[in-house]
């Protein structure tokens, strides 16, 4: 296959979203697999976009955390812009939920804690993800959660709507302020994390609709169906955490991911004070972190 940067041999395509295609590749120099994300050609002519792509690739590469996909390299060659990252052997959270439905409470809490830990690290470093969704969360075979597309989503533009009128990101995870096309910050990631947690414990996303606009409007106006009315196994404490993360009013929403982590850990404590399932295998090979 094609070789980029004189070392990345492109193997099969593993996926593709709105702005890029992702390939499995082999680094010839280090003799290891990597994932190469290649920017779609529609975007390579946009100078402003490329500037942001570079800046945000650097931001993503500055993050080093066990729950964040590592960025190894970026390059530009023959009008191809690409980013080289850690190859994750596993599946996306979207695929996992599609095949298994709602996850068990401890397993869902464990995954939520790992995502929150990734976000806490990013926010501490003043990086906002802005495209947190279950497709951007990978579950490695050993149960480790890896959040992808850090900072890359941000390269798109400060608005969620491109000059061609396309909406970037998945509207199903948009915070109300993102749905309005307005200013987004850490609080937007918190809302999107709330949507992912909702999906983890109910097996479905809170809002669906015929068009992106109709979904966006629901995020702005409509109250989601309570998680406990969909799945009665969900503890009240966990539902409260999800609903506070998904608060439409930013002043009512969690202020920081660290607070979500504290509450999630608290929700795992049993009445006798023991920490639930500590070191106990939860689901296949997944242990509580
Ligand atoms: P969007 O571009 O709208 O964010 P998306 O998140 O589905 O959509 P990509 O981020 O381009 O699209 O990723 C496409 C797919 O490639 C993912 O769903 C995942 O299956 C796979 N993938 C992405 N990054 C990696 C990686 N580091 N290792 C292995 N597979 C990956
Ligand atoms: Mg993605
Ligand atoms: Mg993406």
CSV table of C-alpha atoms and ligand atoms in Angstrom, one decimal:
chain,number,residue,atom,x,y,z
A,1,UNK,CA,0.0,0.0,0.0
A,2,UNK,CA,0.8,3.7,0.0
A,3,UNK,CA,3.6,4.8,2.4
A,4,UNK,CA,3.3,8.2,4.2
A,5,UNK,CA,6.2,10.0,5.7
A,6,UNK,CA,8.5,7.3,4.4
A,7,UNK,CA,7.5,5.0,7.2
A,8,UNK,CA,3.7,4.6,7.6
A,9,UNK,CA,2.6,1.8,5.4
A,10,UNK,CA,-1.2,2.2,4.9
A,11,UNK,CA,-3.1,-1.1,5.4
A,12,UNK,CA,-6.8,-1.4,5.6
A,13,UNK,CA,-9.4,1.3,6.2
A,14,UNK,CA,-10.9,1.0,9.7
A,15,UNK,CA,-13.4,3.8,9.7
A,16,UNK,CA,-14.4,7.2,8.7
A,17,UNK,CA,-16.4,10.1,9.9
A,18,UNK,CA,-17.4,13.6,8.8
A,19,UNK,CA,-13.9,15.1,8.5
A,20,UNK,CA,-11.5,12.2,8.1
A,21,UNK,CA,-10.8,8.6,7.2
A,22,UNK,CA,-9.0,6.3,9.5
A,23,UNK,CA,-6.6,3.6,8.4
A,24,UNK,CA,-4.6,0.9,10.2
A,25,UNK,CA,-1.0,1.3,9.2
A,26,UNK,CA,2.4,-0.1,10.1
A,27,UNK,CA,5.3,2.0,11.2
A,28,UNK,CA,8.2,0.5,9.3
A,29,UNK,CA,10.8,2.1,11.5
A,30,UNK,CA,9.4,1.0,14.9
A,31,UNK,CA,7.7,-2.1,13.5
A,32,UNK,CA,4.4,-1.5,15.2
A,33,UNK,CA,0.8,-0.8,14.1
A,34,UNK,CA,-0.5,2.7,14.3
A,35,UNK,CA,-3.8,4.4,13.3
A,36,UNK,CA,-3.5,7.1,10.6
A,37,UNK,CA,-6.3,9.6,10.3
A,38,UNK,CA,-6.3,11.3,7.0
A,39,UNK,CA,-8.2,14.6,6.6
A,40,UNK,CA,-10.8,14.5,3.9
A,41,UNK,CA,-9.8,16.4,0.7
A,42,UNK,CA,-12.7,18.9,1.1
A,43,UNK,CA,-10.9,20.3,4.0
A,44,UNK,CA,-7.3,20.5,2.7
A,45,UNK,CA,-7.9,23.7,0.7
A,46,UNK,CA,-9.2,25.6,3.7
A,47,UNK,CA,-6.2,27.5,5.1
A,48,UNK,CA,-7.9,28.6,8.3
A,49,UNK,CA,-8.9,25.0,8.8
A,50,UNK,CA,-5.4,23.7,8.3
A,51,UNK,CA,-4.0,26.2,10.7
A,52,UNK,CA,-6.5,25.1,13.3
A,53,UNK,CA,-5.8,21.4,12.5
A,54,UNK,CA,-2.1,21.9,13.2
A,55,UNK,CA,-2.7,23.9,16.4
A,56,UNK,CA,-5.1,21.4,17.7
A,57,UNK,CA,-3.0,18.4,16.8
A,58,UNK,CA,-0.3,20.0,18.9
A,59,UNK,CA,-2.8,20.4,21.8
A,60,UNK,CA,-3.9,16.8,21.5
A,61,UNK,CA,-0.3,15.6,21.4
A,62,UNK,CA,0.5,17.5,24.6
A,63,UNK,CA,-1.9,15.3,26.5
A,64,UNK,CA,-0.5,12.2,28.1
A,65,UNK,CA,-3.0,10.0,29.9
A,66,UNK,CA,-3.8,6.3,30.1
A,67,UNK,CA,-7.4,7.0,28.9
A,68,UNK,CA,-6.5,9.2,26.0
A,69,UNK,CA,-5.3,7.9,22.6
A,70,UNK,CA,-1.7,9.0,22.2
A,71,UNK,CA,-0.7,11.1,19.2
A,72,UNK,CA,2.6,10.1,17.7
A,73,UNK,CA,3.0,12.3,14.6
A,74,UNK,CA,1.5,14.6,12.1
A,75,UNK,CA,2.4,15.1,8.5
A,76,UNK,CA,1.5,16.8,5.2
A,77,UNK,CA,2.4,15.2,1.9
A,78,UNK,CA,0.9,15.6,-1.6
A,79,UNK,CA,-1.9,17.6,-0.2
A,80,UNK,CA,-2.7,14.9,2.3
A,81,UNK,CA,-2.9,15.9,5.9
A,82,UNK,CA,-2.6,13.1,8.4
A,83,UNK,CA,-2.2,12.4,12.0
A,84,UNK,CA,-0.6,9.3,13.4
A,85,UNK,CA,-1.9,7.8,16.6
A,86,UNK,CA,-1.8,4.8,18.9
A,87,UNK,CA,-3.7,1.9,17.3
A,88,UNK,CA,-6.5,0.6,19.6
A,89,UNK,CA,-7.4,-3.0,19.3
A,90,UNK,CA,-11.0,-3.2,20.4
A,91,UNK,CA,-14.3,-1.6,19.6
A,92,UNK,CA,-16.1,1.7,20.0
A,93,UNK,CA,-18.5,2.2,22.9
A,94,UNK,CA,-21.2,2.7,20.3
A,95,UNK,CA,-20.5,-0.8,18.9
A,96,UNK,CA,-20.4,-2.3,22.4
A,97,UNK,CA,-23.8,-0.8,23.3
A,98,UNK,CA,-25.3,-1.7,20.0
A,99,UNK,CA,-24.4,-5.4,20.5
A,100,UNK,CA,-24.9,-5.7,24.3
A,101,UNK,CA,-27.5,-3.0,25.1
A,102,UNK,CA,-27.4,-1.3,28.5
A,103,UNK,CA,-24.3,-2.2,30.5
A,104,UNK,CA,-24.3,-3.4,34.1
A,105,UNK,CA,-24.2,-0.6,36.6
A,106,UNK,CA,-20.7,-1.3,37.9
A,107,UNK,CA,-19.3,-1.8,34.4
A,108,UNK,CA,-21.0,1.4,33.2
A,109,UNK,CA,-19.7,3.3,36.2
A,110,UNK,CA,-16.2,2.0,35.6
A,111,UNK,CA,-16.3,3.1,32.0
A,112,UNK,CA,-17.7,6.5,33.0
A,113,UNK,CA,-14.9,7.0,35.5
A,114,UNK,CA,-12.3,6.2,32.9
A,115,UNK,CA,-13.8,8.7,30.4
A,116,UNK,CA,-14.2,11.3,33.2
A,117,UNK,CA,-10.5,10.8,34.1
A,118,UNK,CA,-9.5,11.5,30.5
A,119,UNK,CA,-11.6,14.7,30.4
A,120,UNK,CA,-10.3,15.8,33.8
A,121,UNK,CA,-6.7,15.6,32.5
A,122,UNK,CA,-7.6,17.5,29.3
A,123,UNK,CA,-9.5,20.2,31.2
A,124,UNK,CA,-6.7,20.7,33.6
A,125,UNK,CA,-4.6,21.4,30.5
A,126,UNK,CA,-7.2,23.7,29.1
A,127,UNK,CA,-8.2,21.5,26.3
A,128,UNK,CA,-11.9,21.0,25.5
A,129,UNK,CA,-12.8,17.9,23.5
A,130,UNK,CA,-16.2,19.2,22.0
A,131,UNK,CA,-17.1,15.9,20.3
A,132,UNK,CA,-17.5,13.5,23.2
A,133,UNK,CA,-19.8,10.7,21.9
A,134,UNK,CA,-19.8,6.9,22.1
A,135,UNK,CA,-18.1,6.6,18.6
A,136,UNK,CA,-15.1,8.6,20.0
A,137,UNK,CA,-14.6,6.2,22.9
A,138,UNK,CA,-12.8,3.0,22.3
A,139,UNK,CA,-12.8,0.0,24.6
A,140,UNK,CA,-9.6,-1.9,24.4
A,141,UNK,CA,-9.8,-5.7,24.6
A,142,UNK,CA,-8.4,-5.5,28.2
A,143,UNK,CA,-11.2,-3.1,29.2
A,144,UNK,CA,-9.1,0.1,29.1
A,145,UNK,CA,-11.1,3.0,27.8
A,146,UNK,CA,-9.4,5.3,25.3
A,147,UNK,CA,-10.9,8.6,24.3
A,148,UNK,CA,-10.1,9.5,20.7
A,149,UNK,CA,-10.3,12.7,18.7
A,150,UNK,CA,-9.0,15.0,21.4
A,151,UNK,CA,-8.6,18.5,20.2
A,152,UNK,CA,-9.1,17.4,16.6
A,153,UNK,CA,-12.8,18.1,16.8
A,154,UNK,CA,-11.9,21.6,17.9
A,155,UNK,CA,-10.0,22.2,14.7
A,156,UNK,CA,-13.3,22.3,12.8
A,157,UNK,CA,-14.0,25.9,13.8
A,158,UNK,CA,-15.4,27.7,16.8
A,159,UNK,CA,-18.9,27.2,15.5
A,160,UNK,CA,-20.6,23.9,15.1
A,161,UNK,CA,-21.8,24.8,11.6
A,162,UNK,CA,-19.4,25.0,8.7
A,163,UNK,CA,-19.5,27.5,5.9
A,164,UNK,CA,-21.1,24.9,3.7
A,165,UNK,CA,-23.8,24.5,6.2
A,166,UNK,CA,-22.8,21.1,7.4
A,167,UNK,CA,-23.0,20.4,11.1
A,168,UNK,CA,-19.8,19.1,12.6
A,169,UNK,CA,-20.0,16.7,15.4
A,170,UNK,CA,-22.9,14.6,16.4
A,171,UNK,CA,-25.9,16.6,17.4
A,172,UNK,CA,-27.1,13.7,19.5
A,173,UNK,CA,-24.5,14.6,22.1
A,174,UNK,CA,-24.6,18.4,21.8
A,175,UNK,CA,-25.0,20.6,24.8
A,176,UNK,CA,-27.9,23.1,24.5
A,177,UNK,CA,-25.3,25.9,24.0
A,178,UNK,CA,-23.6,23.9,21.3
A,179,UNK,CA,-26.9,23.2,19.7
A,180,UNK,CA,-27.5,26.9,19.5
A,181,UNK,CA,-24.2,27.2,17.7
A,182,UNK,CA,-22.8,29.3,20.5
A,183,UNK,CA,-19.8,29.4,22.7
A,184,UNK,CA,-18.6,26.0,24.1
A,185,UNK,CA,-16.2,25.2,26.9
A,186,UNK,CA,-15.6,22.5,29.5
A,187,UNK,CA,-19.2,22.6,30.5
A,188,UNK,CA,-20.2,21.3,27.0
A,189,UNK,CA,-18.0,18.3,27.5
A,190,UNK,CA,-19.7,17.7,30.8
A,191,UNK,CA,-23.1,17.7,29.1
A,192,UNK,CA,-21.9,15.3,26.4
A,193,UNK,CA,-20.4,13.0,29.1
A,194,UNK,CA,-23.8,13.0,30.7
A,195,UNK,CA,-25.3,11.9,27.4
A,196,UNK,CA,-22.8,9.1,27.1
A,197,UNK,CA,-23.5,8.0,30.7
A,198,UNK,CA,-27.2,8.0,29.9
A,199,UNK,CA,-26.5,5.8,26.9
A,200,UNK,CA,-24.3,3.4,29.0
A,201,UNK,CA,-27.0,2.7,31.5
A,202,UNK,CA,-30.2,2.8,29.3
A,203,UNK,CA,-28.8,1.5,26.0
A,204,UNK,CA,-30.1,4.5,24.1
A,205,UNK,CA,-29.5,8.1,23.6
A,206,UNK,CA,-31.8,10.6,25.2
A,207,UNK,CA,-33.0,12.4,22.0
A,208,UNK,CA,-33.6,11.3,18.5
A,209,UNK,CA,-35.4,13.0,15.6
A,210,UNK,CA,-35.9,13.2,11.8
A,211,UNK,CA,-33.4,16.0,11.3
A,212,UNK,CA,-30.3,17.4,13.1
A,213,UNK,CA,-32.3,20.6,13.8
A,214,UNK,CA,-35.1,18.6,15.5
A,215,UNK,CA,-32.6,16.8,17.7
A,216,UNK,CA,-30.8,20.1,18.5
A,217,UNK,CA,-34.1,21.6,19.6
A,218,UNK,CA,-34.8,18.8,21.9
A,219,UNK,CA,-31.4,19.3,23.6
A,220,UNK,CA,-32.4,22.9,24.1
A,221,UNK,CA,-36.0,22.5,25.2
A,222,UNK,CA,-37.0,18.9,26.1
A,223,UNK,CA,-36.5,17.0,29.3
A,224,UNK,CA,-35.1,13.6,28.7
A,225,UNK,CA,-37.0,10.5,29.8
A,226,UNK,CA,-35.7,9.5,33.3
A,227,UNK,CA,-33.0,6.8,33.1
A,228,UNK,CA,-34.7,4.9,35.9
A,229,UNK,CA,-38.0,4.7,34.0
A,230,UNK,CA,-36.1,2.9,31.2
A,231,UNK,CA,-33.9,0.7,33.4
A,232,UNK,CA,-35.1,0.2,37.0
A,233,UNK,CA,-31.7,-1.2,38.0
A,234,UNK,CA,-30.1,2.2,37.9
A,235,UNK,CA,-29.6,3.6,41.4
A,236,UNK,CA,-31.1,7.0,42.2
A,237,UNK,CA,-27.6,8.3,43.1
A,238,UNK,CA,-26.3,7.4,39.5
A,239,UNK,CA,-29.4,8.9,37.9
A,240,UNK,CA,-28.9,12.1,39.8
A,241,UNK,CA,-25.3,12.3,38.5
A,242,UNK,CA,-26.4,11.8,34.9
A,243,UNK,CA,-29.2,14.4,35.2
A,244,UNK,CA,-26.9,17.0,36.8
A,245,UNK,CA,-24.3,16.5,34.0
A,246,UNK,CA,-27.1,16.9,31.5
A,247,UNK,CA,-28.5,20.1,33.1
A,248,UNK,CA,-29.6,22.5,30.3
A,249,UNK,CA,-28.8,25.5,32.5
A,250,UNK,CA,-25.0,25.7,32.7
A,251,UNK,CA,-25.2,27.3,36.2
A,252,UNK,CA,-27.0,24.2,37.4
A,253,UNK,CA,-24.7,21.7,35.7
A,254,UNK,CA,-21.6,20.2,37.3
A,255,UNK,CA,-18.8,22.8,37.4
A,256,UNK,CA,-16.0,20.4,36.8
A,257,UNK,CA,-15.4,16.8,35.8
A,258,UNK,CA,-13.6,16.3,39.1
A,259,UNK,CA,-17.0,16.7,40.9
A,260,UNK,CA,-18.5,14.0,38.7
A,261,UNK,CA,-15.6,11.7,39.5
A,262,UNK,CA,-16.1,12.3,43.3
A,263,UNK,CA,-19.9,11.6,43.0
A,264,UNK,CA,-19.3,8.5,40.8
A,265,UNK,CA,-16.9,7.0,43.3
A,266,UNK,CA,-19.3,7.9,46.1
A,267,UNK,CA,-22.1,6.0,44.3
A,268,UNK,CA,-20.0,2.9,44.3
A,269,UNK,CA,-19.8,2.8,48.1
A,270,UNK,CA,-22.1,0.2,49.7
A,271,UNK,CA,-24.1,0.8,52.9
A,272,UNK,CA,-21.4,-1.0,55.0
A,273,UNK,CA,-18.7,1.4,53.7
A,274,UNK,CA,-17.0,-1.1,51.5
A,275,UNK,CA,-16.0,0.0,48.0
A,276,UNK,CA,-18.1,-2.0,45.6
A,277,UNK,CA,-16.3,-4.6,43.5
A,278,UNK,CA,-12.9,-3.3,44.2
A,279,UNK,CA,-10.5,-5.5,42.2
A,280,UNK,CA,-13.3,-7.7,41.3
A,281,UNK,CA,-13.7,-8.7,37.7
A,282,UNK,CA,-16.8,-6.9,36.5
A,283,UNK,CA,-17.5,-7.9,33.0
A,284,UNK,CA,-15.3,-10.3,31.2
A,285,UNK,CA,-11.8,-8.8,31.7
A,286,UNK,CA,-12.7,-5.5,33.0
A,287,UNK,CA,-11.6,-4.4,36.5
A,288,UNK,CA,-12.5,-1.3,38.4
A,289,UNK,CA,-9.6,1.2,38.1
B,1,LIG,P1,-16.5,11.9,13.3
B,1,LIG,O1,-15.5,12.2,12.3
B,1,LIG,O2,-17.8,12.6,13.0
B,1,LIG,O3,-16.0,12.2,14.7
B,1,LIG,P2,-16.2,9.2,13.9
B,1,LIG,O4,-15.7,9.5,15.3
B,1,LIG,O5,-17.0,8.0,13.8
B,1,LIG,O6,-16.9,10.4,13.2
B,1,LIG,P3,-13.4,8.9,13.2
B,1,LIG,O7,-13.0,9.6,14.4
B,1,LIG,O8,-12.8,9.4,11.9
B,1,LIG,O9,-14.9,9.0,13.0
B,1,LIG,O10,-13.1,7.4,13.4
B,1,LIG,C1,-13.7,6.4,12.6
B,1,LIG,C2,-13.5,5.0,13.2
B,1,LIG,O11,-12.2,4.6,13.2
B,1,LIG,C3,-13.9,4.9,14.7
B,1,LIG,O12,-15.2,4.8,14.9
B,1,LIG,C4,-13.1,3.7,15.1
B,1,LIG,O13,-13.8,2.5,14.8
B,1,LIG,C5,-11.8,3.8,14.3
B,1,LIG,N1,-10.7,4.4,15.0
B,1,LIG,C6,-10.5,5.8,15.2
B,1,LIG,N2,-9.4,6.0,15.9
B,1,LIG,C7,-8.8,4.7,16.1
B,1,LIG,C8,-7.6,4.3,16.7
B,1,LIG,N3,-6.7,5.1,17.3
B,1,LIG,N4,-7.3,2.9,16.7
B,1,LIG,C9,-8.2,2.1,16.1
B,1,LIG,N5,-9.4,2.5,15.5
B,1,LIG,C10,-9.7,3.8,15.5
B,2,LIG,MG1,-14.0,10.0,16.0
B,3,LIG,MG1,-14.2,12.6,14.9
